[in-house]
Amino acid sequence: MRRVSIFGATGSIGQNTLDLIRRDRDSYDIVALTGGRNVAQLAQDAREFGADIAVTAFDDALPDLRDALADSGAEAAAGSAAILEAADRPVDWIMSAIIGAAGLEPGMRALRHGATLALANKESLVCAGPLLMAEAKKHGARIMPVDSEHSAVFQGLIGEDHDTVEKVTITASGGAFRKTPLNVLKDVTPDQAMRHPNWSMGARITIDSASMFNKALELIETKEFFGFESNQIDAILHPESIVHAMVSFHDGGVMAHMGAPDMRHAIGFALNWPERRDLPVTALDLLEIGQLNFEPLDETRWPAIRLGRAVMKAGGLTGAAFNAAKERAMDGFIARDIRFTDMAPVVEDVLNQMSVEFRLSSAEITLDSVGEIDQMARIRAEEAIRART
Ligand code: NAD
Ligand code: MG
């Protein structure tokens, strides 16, 4: 039996992970499940899977969670300290699927007992890539990418020597506004931004897909995870979301990873590695799809890509500031304090202010320094939002 914990169990990735585990229940022993305000789902899953402990991120949700878990045998706990305590419980495999920078610390803690960390939380690598990778190395823990593009790159690199790689290209679907006239973009609503043409995901990453902040994070994630140079990493538009990434080698060969857009492939790959097992994913039928299209990413439509490329090059704590400013700007857009098209300028303002002031690209990356820069970037983003309202 493999001991497994799922952080962010009630979210889109968490639920897909439980879906795979449910199909092979007897092979897994569920230790901890964590969630947020969706206490009913969290309690239901904790009961179904016989979890030792269920943790909600929010203290005020604890009474409801306790009630829902009464007589279940599962412990109930709340708050970020309780999430970290749950991450200290030794397991063989952990899914890191909390959304946002809040996912960093639980992942860091889980690495300490040498577990395999299945990393959906790309923000961990964006905010503190070198720290996370060093922690894994120190404890002999493995990090498996769960982002579809990064799982694709990982698969394209199996058995290959990194020195033979010319470049790595990840693809972007274009999100909700690929064809929206540029002059209309300033008027789009959060509801419109939450409609993804190909992928079914959580609300925030779906908005990030519409703005391309998601792809910007993924460029940085590629650099931090695989260790290629910034100039070897690119992103292109591919509306069908069938080719998830391509690895180009010096000899002219290119390994492209294809599959139906279903996160259970990447999650299942990370769960079963180094084996490949059957997964409930629709078989790819290229004849039915007929055409695959590729275009350059338009940085006028998606200024987040330009920012992402710059942050990827800058390194250090620039990613922590970028991600926090982006998270705060998105809150502002969801609350309708700023327009969709204000998010990138808000983030750029914050980066312009902080890069020199805090020497972000050369600053030392520690959990404390990441936390401080994260907080400061949120304050600066808040000011930039207020200046626009
Ligand atoms: P989601 O919003 O559906 O779920 C997020 C989970 O995190 C929920 O369980 C929620 O309760 C919990 N959570 C929210 N705020 C928290 C906090 N402050 N502290 C602790 N827990 C908190 O998100 P998702 O779409 O499943 O994405 C999860 C992660 O996976 C993100 O980092 C995202 O970028 C990444 N990812 C998602 C997809 C996808 O298809 N959904 C694809 C690739 C990568
Ligand atoms: Mg992705």
Tab-separated table of C-alpha atoms and ligand atoms in Angstrom:
chain	number	residue	atom	x	y	z
A	1	MET	CA	0.000	0.000	0.000
A	2	ARG	CA	1.347	3.407	-0.895
A	3	ARG	CA	0.746	6.155	1.614
A	4	VAL	CA	-0.555	9.261	-0.106
A	5	SER	CA	-1.500	12.807	0.941
A	6	ILE	CA	-3.282	15.341	-1.243
A	7	PHE	CA	-2.866	19.059	-0.619
A	8	GLY	CA	-5.653	21.005	-2.307
A	9	ALA	CA	-7.773	17.843	-2.480
A	10	THR	CA	-11.044	19.709	-3.062
A	11	GLY	CA	-9.784	21.566	-6.137
A	12	SER	CA	-9.771	20.570	-9.763
A	13	ILE	CA	-6.413	18.748	-9.648
A	14	GLY	CA	-7.172	17.271	-6.229
A	15	GLN	CA	-10.484	15.820	-7.391
A	16	ASN	CA	-8.903	14.382	-10.538
A	17	THR	CA	-6.237	12.778	-8.360
A	18	LEU	CA	-8.882	11.218	-6.127
A	19	ASP	CA	-10.705	10.006	-9.229
A	20	LEU	CA	-7.621	8.005	-10.241
A	21	ILE	CA	-7.051	6.704	-6.724
A	22	ARG	CA	-10.716	5.677	-6.435
A	23	ARG	CA	-10.248	3.337	-9.409
A	24	ASP	CA	-7.504	1.455	-7.553
A	25	ARG	CA	-8.593	2.032	-3.963
A	26	ASP	CA	-6.873	-0.926	-2.385
A	27	SER	CA	-3.422	0.173	-3.481
A	28	TYR	CA	-3.483	3.403	-1.491
A	29	ASP	CA	-3.550	4.442	2.134
A	30	ILE	CA	-4.718	8.068	2.345
A	31	VAL	CA	-3.015	9.973	5.153
A	32	ALA	CA	-3.961	13.669	4.794
A	33	LEU	CA	-6.414	15.607	2.652
A	34	THR	CA	-6.511	19.408	2.717
A	35	GLY	CA	-8.929	21.944	1.323
A	36	GLY	CA	-10.336	25.397	1.843
A	37	ARG	CA	-13.921	26.511	2.286
A	38	ASN	CA	-15.404	23.486	0.552
A	39	VAL	CA	-15.709	21.628	3.847
A	40	ALA	CA	-18.536	19.319	2.747
A	41	GLN	CA	-16.426	17.976	-0.134
A	42	LEU	CA	-13.367	17.659	2.079
A	43	ALA	CA	-15.276	15.705	4.734
A	44	GLN	CA	-16.975	13.497	2.158
A	45	ASP	CA	-13.608	12.605	0.602
A	46	ALA	CA	-11.988	12.040	3.996
A	47	ARG	CA	-14.777	9.597	4.842
A	48	GLU	CA	-14.758	7.839	1.495
A	49	PHE	CA	-10.986	7.371	1.470
A	50	GLY	CA	-10.553	6.789	5.205
A	51	ALA	CA	-8.082	9.656	5.585
A	52	ASP	CA	-6.249	9.978	8.918
A	53	ILE	CA	-6.681	13.756	8.915
A	54	ALA	CA	-8.552	16.445	6.986
A	55	VAL	CA	-7.364	20.038	7.178
A	56	THR	CA	-9.101	23.190	6.029
A	57	ALA	CA	-6.935	26.243	5.374
A	58	PHE	CA	-9.396	28.473	7.210
A	59	ASP	CA	-9.734	28.539	11.020
A	60	ASP	CA	-13.360	29.643	10.921
A	61	ALA	CA	-14.285	26.566	8.894
A	62	LEU	CA	-13.090	24.175	11.614
A	63	PRO	CA	-16.426	23.797	13.486
A	64	ASP	CA	-18.174	22.772	10.253
A	65	LEU	CA	-15.392	20.348	9.386
A	66	ARG	CA	-15.515	18.822	12.887
A	67	ASP	CA	-19.278	18.363	12.592
A	68	ALA	CA	-18.996	16.823	9.161
A	69	LEU	CA	-16.329	14.384	10.348
A	70	ALA	CA	-18.023	13.376	13.610
A	71	ASP	CA	-17.685	9.599	14.179
A	72	SER	CA	-15.683	9.194	10.963
A	73	GLY	CA	-12.410	8.375	12.684
A	74	ALA	CA	-10.676	11.171	10.758
A	75	GLU	CA	-9.092	14.038	12.653
A	76	ALA	CA	-10.165	17.573	11.765
A	77	ALA	CA	-7.771	20.526	11.822
A	78	ALA	CA	-7.536	24.053	10.449
A	79	GLY	CA	-5.092	26.790	9.544
A	80	SER	CA	-1.767	27.026	7.778
A	81	ALA	CA	0.174	25.567	10.727
A	82	ALA	CA	-2.096	22.504	10.640
A	83	ILE	CA	-1.475	22.146	6.890
A	84	LEU	CA	2.272	22.163	7.557
A	85	GLU	CA	1.847	19.631	10.345
A	86	ALA	CA	-0.059	17.419	7.908
A	87	ALA	CA	2.809	17.802	5.421
A	88	ASP	CA	5.177	16.502	8.108
A	89	ARG	CA	3.342	13.179	8.234
A	90	PRO	CA	5.494	10.721	6.298
A	91	VAL	CA	3.991	9.376	3.072
A	92	ASP	CA	5.327	7.911	-0.159
A	93	TRP	CA	3.607	10.337	-2.545
A	94	ILE	CA	2.188	13.806	-2.110
A	95	MET	CA	0.064	15.777	-4.530
A	96	SER	CA	0.822	19.490	-4.232
A	97	ALA	CA	-2.333	21.068	-5.659
A	98	ILE	CA	-3.009	24.061	-3.462
A	99	ILE	CA	-3.489	27.111	-5.660
A	100	GLY	CA	-1.039	30.005	-5.387
A	101	ALA	CA	2.038	30.799	-3.303
A	102	ALA	CA	0.364	29.119	-0.287
A	103	GLY	CA	1.414	25.801	-1.855
A	104	LEU	CA	5.139	26.430	-1.444
A	105	GLU	CA	5.710	25.659	2.243
A	106	PRO	CA	3.709	22.431	2.479
A	107	GLY	CA	5.664	21.127	-0.534
A	108	MET	CA	8.987	22.114	1.034
A	109	ARG	CA	8.031	20.315	4.235
A	110	ALA	CA	6.912	17.190	2.411
A	111	LEU	CA	10.282	16.924	0.646
A	112	ARG	CA	12.009	16.570	4.010
A	113	HIS	CA	10.881	13.003	4.463
A	114	GLY	CA	11.949	12.032	0.988
A	115	ALA	CA	8.481	11.600	-0.476
A	116	THR	CA	7.769	11.944	-4.179
A	117	LEU	CA	6.232	15.372	-4.621
A	118	ALA	CA	3.791	15.488	-7.527
A	119	LEU	CA	3.907	19.184	-8.282
A	120	ALA	CA	0.833	20.801	-9.758
A	121	ASN	CA	1.511	23.958	-7.757
A	122	LYS	CA	3.687	25.710	-10.352
A	123	GLU	CA	3.838	28.770	-8.087
A	124	SER	CA	6.326	26.872	-5.861
A	125	LEU	CA	8.845	26.773	-8.688
A	126	VAL	CA	8.098	30.331	-9.802
A	127	CYS	CA	8.579	31.762	-6.306
A	128	ALA	CA	11.396	29.587	-5.032
A	129	GLY	CA	12.585	27.177	-7.734
A	130	PRO	CA	16.228	26.861	-6.634
A	131	LEU	CA	15.179	26.406	-3.004
A	132	LEU	CA	12.668	23.674	-3.804
A	133	MET	CA	15.023	21.791	-6.123
A	134	ALA	CA	17.873	21.986	-3.568
A	135	GLU	CA	15.588	20.714	-0.806
A	136	ALA	CA	14.582	17.737	-2.955
A	137	LYS	CA	18.211	16.951	-3.691
A	138	LYS	CA	19.227	17.263	-0.058
A	139	HIS	CA	16.651	14.695	1.047
A	140	GLY	CA	16.802	12.398	-1.951
A	141	ALA	CA	13.198	13.250	-2.783
A	142	ARG	CA	11.810	13.272	-6.305
A	143	ILE	CA	9.667	16.012	-7.790
A	144	MET	CA	7.345	14.909	-10.594
A	145	PRO	CA	5.844	17.636	-12.783
A	146	VAL	CA	2.055	17.572	-13.034
A	147	ASP	CA	1.515	20.609	-15.219
A	148	SER	CA	0.622	19.033	-18.585
A	149	GLU	CA	3.350	20.877	-20.502
A	150	HIS	CA	6.023	19.936	-17.989
A	151	SER	CA	4.907	16.337	-17.804
A	152	ALA	CA	5.191	16.404	-21.597
A	153	VAL	CA	8.744	17.800	-21.495
A	154	PHE	CA	9.682	15.247	-18.828
A	155	GLN	CA	8.387	12.455	-21.057
A	156	GLY	CA	10.217	13.881	-24.074
A	157	LEU	CA	13.470	13.806	-22.118
A	158	ILE	CA	13.293	10.222	-20.877
A	159	GLY	CA	16.562	8.519	-21.708
A	160	GLU	CA	18.000	11.677	-23.280
A	161	ASP	CA	21.115	13.630	-22.368
A	162	HIS	CA	20.170	17.244	-21.504
A	163	ASP	CA	23.271	18.474	-23.346
A	164	THR	CA	21.790	17.255	-26.618
A	165	VAL	CA	18.736	19.492	-26.252
A	166	GLU	CA	18.527	22.506	-28.532
A	167	LYS	CA	15.334	23.922	-27.105
A	168	VAL	CA	12.088	23.219	-25.332
A	169	THR	CA	8.764	24.602	-26.543
A	170	ILE	CA	5.581	24.567	-24.498
A	171	THR	CA	2.209	25.264	-26.065
A	172	ALA	CA	-0.658	27.553	-25.090
A	173	SER	CA	-4.272	27.120	-26.151
A	174	GLY	CA	-4.997	30.839	-26.197
A	175	GLY	CA	-7.613	30.690	-23.433
A	176	ALA	CA	-10.940	32.485	-23.515
A	177	PHE	CA	-9.899	35.529	-25.557
A	178	ARG	CA	-7.731	34.219	-28.364
A	179	LYS	CA	-9.913	35.813	-30.988
A	180	THR	CA	-11.557	38.603	-29.024
A	181	PRO	CA	-10.925	41.928	-30.812
A	182	LEU	CA	-8.178	43.813	-28.974
A	183	ASN	CA	-10.374	46.876	-28.409
A	184	VAL	CA	-12.975	44.729	-26.610
A	185	LEU	CA	-10.496	43.085	-24.206
A	186	LYS	CA	-10.677	45.958	-21.737
A	187	ASP	CA	-14.391	45.245	-21.218
A	188	VAL	CA	-14.327	41.469	-20.679
A	189	THR	CA	-15.695	40.177	-17.361
A	190	PRO	CA	-14.320	37.612	-14.872
A	191	ASP	CA	-17.151	35.245	-15.898
A	192	GLN	CA	-16.047	35.397	-19.513
A	193	ALA	CA	-12.411	34.851	-18.502
A	194	MET	CA	-13.408	31.705	-16.592
A	195	ARG	CA	-14.548	29.892	-19.746
A	196	HIS	CA	-11.757	27.810	-21.179
A	197	PRO	CA	-12.174	26.379	-24.684
A	198	ASN	CA	-10.286	23.078	-24.099
A	199	TRP	CA	-9.380	22.407	-20.466
A	200	SER	CA	-11.575	22.064	-17.401
A	201	MET	CA	-9.608	23.646	-14.524
A	202	GLY	CA	-10.005	25.750	-11.368
A	203	ALA	CA	-11.296	29.316	-11.769
A	204	ARG	CA	-8.015	31.107	-11.102
A	205	ILE	CA	-5.836	29.131	-13.494
A	206	THR	CA	-8.556	29.529	-16.131
A	207	ILE	CA	-8.358	33.321	-15.790
A	208	ASP	CA	-4.565	33.005	-15.889
A	209	SER	CA	-4.951	31.095	-19.149
A	210	ALA	CA	-7.042	33.899	-20.658
A	211	SER	CA	-4.434	36.501	-19.675
A	212	MET	CA	-1.474	34.151	-20.445
A	213	PHE	CA	-0.106	34.708	-16.959
A	214	ASN	CA	-0.422	30.929	-16.722
A	215	LYS	CA	1.952	30.467	-19.668
A	216	ALA	CA	4.270	33.121	-18.219
A	217	LEU	CA	4.423	31.110	-14.971
A	218	GLU	CA	5.034	27.969	-17.014
A	219	LEU	CA	8.011	29.469	-18.870
A	220	ILE	CA	9.609	30.157	-15.490
A	221	GLU	CA	8.542	26.724	-14.231
A	222	THR	CA	10.293	25.118	-17.233
A	223	LYS	CA	13.541	26.899	-16.484
A	224	GLU	CA	13.491	26.109	-12.787
A	225	PHE	CA	12.474	22.472	-13.120
A	226	PHE	CA	14.616	21.343	-16.039
A	227	GLY	CA	17.495	23.799	-15.689
A	228	PHE	CA	17.693	24.897	-19.333
A	229	GLU	CA	18.835	28.416	-20.246
A	230	SER	CA	16.132	31.045	-20.800
A	231	ASN	CA	17.036	31.310	-24.486
A	232	GLN	CA	16.342	27.577	-24.922
A	233	ILE	CA	12.764	27.906	-23.679
A	234	ASP	CA	9.838	29.146	-25.712
A	235	ALA	CA	6.040	29.103	-25.766
A	236	ILE	CA	3.847	29.075	-28.870
A	237	LEU	CA	0.135	29.164	-29.550
A	238	HIS	CA	-1.557	25.848	-30.378
A	239	PRO	CA	-5.345	26.204	-30.250
A	240	GLU	CA	-6.132	22.461	-30.312
A	241	SER	CA	-4.201	21.659	-27.062
A	242	ILE	CA	-3.094	18.292	-28.445
A	243	VAL	CA	0.689	18.815	-28.547
A	244	HIS	CA	1.578	19.849	-25.008
A	245	ALA	CA	5.302	20.406	-25.465
A	246	MET	CA	8.166	19.681	-27.833
A	247	VAL	CA	11.792	18.917	-27.085
A	248	SER	CA	14.099	19.768	-30.023
A	249	PHE	CA	17.504	18.088	-30.169
A	250	HIS	CA	20.733	19.267	-31.824
A	251	ASP	CA	20.458	16.516	-34.425
A	252	GLY	CA	17.198	17.995	-35.752
A	253	GLY	CA	14.926	15.449	-34.104
A	254	VAL	CA	11.934	16.709	-32.157
A	255	MET	CA	10.010	14.756	-29.526
A	256	ALA	CA	6.478	16.141	-29.335
A	257	HIS	CA	4.169	14.898	-26.613
A	258	MET	CA	0.532	14.590	-27.659
A	259	GLY	CA	-2.634	13.644	-25.852
A	260	ALA	CA	-6.232	14.620	-25.299
A	261	PRO	CA	-6.494	17.625	-22.962
A	262	ASP	CA	-7.227	15.753	-19.729
A	263	MET	CA	-5.164	16.433	-16.592
A	264	ARG	CA	-5.577	12.824	-15.501
A	265	HIS	CA	-2.850	11.886	-17.965
A	266	ALA	CA	-0.211	14.069	-16.275
A	267	ILE	CA	-1.499	13.256	-12.775
A	268	GLY	CA	-1.579	9.529	-13.526
A	269	PHE	CA	1.857	9.635	-15.110
A	270	ALA	CA	3.243	11.236	-11.929
A	271	LEU	CA	1.365	8.721	-9.773
A	272	ASN	CA	2.519	5.629	-11.661
A	273	TRP	CA	6.059	6.640	-12.624
A	274	PRO	CA	8.346	4.834	-13.393
A	275	GLU	CA	5.603	2.569	-14.707
A	276	ARG	CA	2.994	3.467	-17.290
A	277	ARG	CA	-0.421	2.147	-16.398
A	278	ASP	CA	-3.837	2.350	-18.038
A	279	LEU	CA	-5.567	5.663	-17.452
A	280	PRO	CA	-9.196	6.676	-18.081
A	281	VAL	CA	-8.138	9.169	-20.745
A	282	THR	CA	-9.777	9.370	-24.188
A	283	ALA	CA	-7.574	7.875	-26.892
A	284	LEU	CA	-6.185	10.472	-29.243
A	285	ASP	CA	-7.706	10.320	-32.740
A	286	LEU	CA	-5.653	12.538	-35.035
A	287	LEU	CA	-7.847	11.691	-38.032
A	288	GLU	CA	-10.823	13.080	-36.204
A	289	ILE	CA	-8.904	16.202	-35.191
A	290	GLY	CA	-7.590	16.565	-38.740
A	291	GLN	CA	-5.467	19.678	-38.247
A	292	LEU	CA	-2.996	20.964	-35.729
A	293	ASN	CA	-2.211	24.684	-35.859
A	294	PHE	CA	0.683	26.668	-34.439
A	295	GLU	CA	1.262	30.430	-34.253
A	296	PRO	CA	3.580	32.777	-32.418
A	297	LEU	CA	2.206	34.258	-29.188
A	298	ASP	CA	1.136	37.869	-29.687
A	299	GLU	CA	2.708	39.941	-26.886
A	300	THR	CA	0.391	42.866	-27.647
A	301	ARG	CA	-2.633	40.733	-26.878
A	302	TRP	CA	-0.847	38.957	-24.020
A	303	PRO	CA	1.695	41.297	-22.385
A	304	ALA	CA	2.025	38.730	-19.561
A	305	ILE	CA	4.184	36.658	-21.921
A	306	ARG	CA	6.650	39.514	-22.337
A	307	LEU	CA	6.769	39.909	-18.546
A	308	GLY	CA	7.157	36.165	-18.040
A	309	ARG	CA	10.122	36.009	-20.415
A	310	ALA	CA	11.807	38.890	-18.557
A	311	VAL	CA	11.176	37.299	-15.149
A	312	MET	CA	12.494	33.945	-16.374
A	313	LYS	CA	15.749	35.665	-17.412
A	314	ALA	CA	16.044	37.757	-14.241
A	315	GLY	CA	15.709	34.880	-11.744
A	316	GLY	CA	16.330	35.269	-8.007
A	317	LEU	CA	13.302	36.617	-6.179
A	318	THR	CA	11.814	38.222	-9.298
A	319	GLY	CA	9.453	35.278	-9.697
A	320	ALA	CA	8.158	35.631	-6.125
A	321	ALA	CA	7.327	39.314	-6.729
A	322	PHE	CA	5.830	38.526	-10.130
A	323	ASN	CA	3.574	35.770	-8.831
A	324	ALA	CA	2.355	37.708	-5.780
A	325	ALA	CA	1.637	40.843	-7.825
A	326	LYS	CA	-0.192	38.673	-10.349
A	327	GLU	CA	-2.283	36.982	-7.628
A	328	ARG	CA	-3.246	40.364	-6.146
A	329	ALA	CA	-3.991	41.846	-9.572
A	330	MET	CA	-6.272	38.898	-10.321
A	331	ASP	CA	-8.132	39.458	-7.039
A	332	GLY	CA	-8.606	43.053	-8.213
A	333	PHE	CA	-9.975	41.894	-11.550
A	334	ILE	CA	-12.315	39.339	-9.938
A	335	ALA	CA	-13.588	42.079	-7.562
A	336	ARG	CA	-13.960	44.307	-10.640
A	337	ASP	CA	-11.673	46.966	-9.165
A	338	ILE	CA	-9.554	46.869	-12.302
A	339	ARG	CA	-10.063	45.769	-15.883
A	340	PHE	CA	-8.755	42.565	-17.430
A	341	THR	CA	-6.226	44.652	-19.367
A	342	ASP	CA	-5.026	46.354	-16.161
A	343	MET	CA	-3.596	43.163	-14.658
A	344	ALA	CA	-0.355	43.124	-16.674
A	345	PRO	CA	0.338	46.873	-16.170
A	346	VAL	CA	-0.218	46.461	-12.410
A	347	VAL	CA	2.258	43.577	-12.308
A	348	GLU	CA	4.739	45.480	-14.460
A	349	ASP	CA	4.501	48.526	-12.156
A	350	VAL	CA	5.304	46.326	-9.169
A	351	LEU	CA	8.260	44.678	-10.923
A	352	ASN	CA	9.612	48.041	-12.064
A	353	GLN	CA	9.472	49.379	-8.519
A	354	MET	CA	10.804	46.358	-6.741
A	355	SER	CA	13.474	44.967	-9.072
A	356	VAL	CA	16.049	47.647	-8.267
A	357	GLU	CA	14.890	48.524	-4.761
A	358	PHE	CA	15.144	44.923	-3.547
A	359	ARG	CA	17.799	43.731	-6.040
A	360	LEU	CA	15.415	40.925	-6.851
A	361	SER	CA	17.511	39.113	-9.420
A	362	SER	CA	20.533	38.689	-7.147
A	363	ALA	CA	18.756	38.373	-3.783
A	364	GLU	CA	19.184	35.220	-1.740
A	365	ILE	CA	16.212	32.854	-1.931
A	366	THR	CA	15.053	31.599	1.459
A	367	LEU	CA	11.550	30.860	2.706
A	368	ASP	CA	11.731	34.103	4.711
A	369	SER	CA	12.933	36.270	1.827
A	370	VAL	CA	10.305	34.762	-0.493
A	371	GLY	CA	7.612	35.498	2.120
A	372	GLU	CA	8.781	39.100	2.580
A	373	ILE	CA	8.929	39.809	-1.140
A	374	ASP	CA	5.550	38.142	-1.621
A	375	GLN	CA	3.965	40.424	0.995
A	376	MET	CA	5.635	43.545	-0.314
A	377	ALA	CA	4.575	42.771	-3.882
A	378	ARG	CA	0.956	42.365	-2.743
A	379	ILE	CA	1.088	45.752	-0.996
A	380	ARG	CA	2.597	47.408	-4.068
A	381	ALA	CA	0.044	45.736	-6.329
A	382	GLU	CA	-2.729	46.965	-4.066
A	383	GLU	CA	-1.380	50.516	-4.403
A	384	ALA	CA	-1.133	50.163	-8.165
A	385	ILE	CA	-4.727	48.922	-8.252
A	386	ARG	CA	-5.916	51.865	-6.124
A	387	ALA	CA	-4.129	54.261	-8.414
A	388	ARG	CA	-6.235	52.909	-11.266
A	389	THR	CA	-9.639	53.065	-9.580
B	1	NAD	P1	-8.517	24.964	-7.509
B	1	NAD	O1	-8.791	26.396	-7.251
B	1	NAD	O2	-9.517	24.145	-8.219
B	1	NAD	O3	-8.177	24.240	-6.123
B	1	NAD	C1	-7.274	24.781	-5.220
B	1	NAD	C2	-7.178	23.980	-3.944
B	1	NAD	O4	-6.357	24.725	-3.016
B	1	NAD	C3	-8.516	23.758	-3.237
B	1	NAD	O5	-8.490	22.531	-2.553
B	1	NAD	C4	-8.571	24.910	-2.234
B	1	NAD	O6	-9.390	24.638	-1.125
B	1	NAD	C5	-7.128	24.999	-1.812
B	1	NAD	N1	-6.732	26.334	-1.362
B	1	NAD	C6	-7.095	27.526	-1.864
B	1	NAD	N2	-6.502	28.525	-1.203
B	1	NAD	C7	-5.735	27.951	-0.238
B	1	NAD	C8	-4.874	28.459	0.772
B	1	NAD	N3	-4.664	29.759	0.941
B	1	NAD	N4	-4.236	27.584	1.582
B	1	NAD	C9	-4.421	26.256	1.429
B	1	NAD	N5	-5.237	25.714	0.506
B	1	NAD	C10	-5.877	26.554	-0.331
B	1	NAD	O7	-7.107	24.933	-8.261
B	1	NAD	P2	-6.620	23.901	-9.376
B	1	NAD	O8	-7.091	24.362	-10.694
B	1	NAD	O9	-6.838	22.507	-8.943
B	1	NAD	O10	-5.046	24.200	-9.355
B	1	NAD	C11	-4.212	23.743	-8.306
B	1	NAD	C12	-2.763	23.961	-8.700
B	1	NAD	O11	-2.476	23.160	-9.841
B	1	NAD	C13	-2.435	25.394	-9.110
B	1	NAD	O12	-1.138	25.692	-8.719
B	1	NAD	C14	-2.520	25.355	-10.620
B	1	NAD	O13	-1.715	26.327	-11.228
B	1	NAD	C15	-2.010	23.960	-10.915
B	1	NAD	N6	-2.476	23.397	-12.164
B	1	NAD	C16	-3.803	23.164	-12.345
B	1	NAD	C17	-4.246	22.614	-13.537
B	1	NAD	C18	-5.704	22.285	-13.719
B	1	NAD	O14	-6.058	21.639	-14.694
B	1	NAD	N7	-6.610	22.680	-12.841
B	1	NAD	C19	-3.351	22.313	-14.562
B	1	NAD	C20	-1.997	22.553	-14.337
B	1	NAD	C21	-1.563	23.092	-13.138
B	2	MG	MG	-0.180	23.855	-17.943
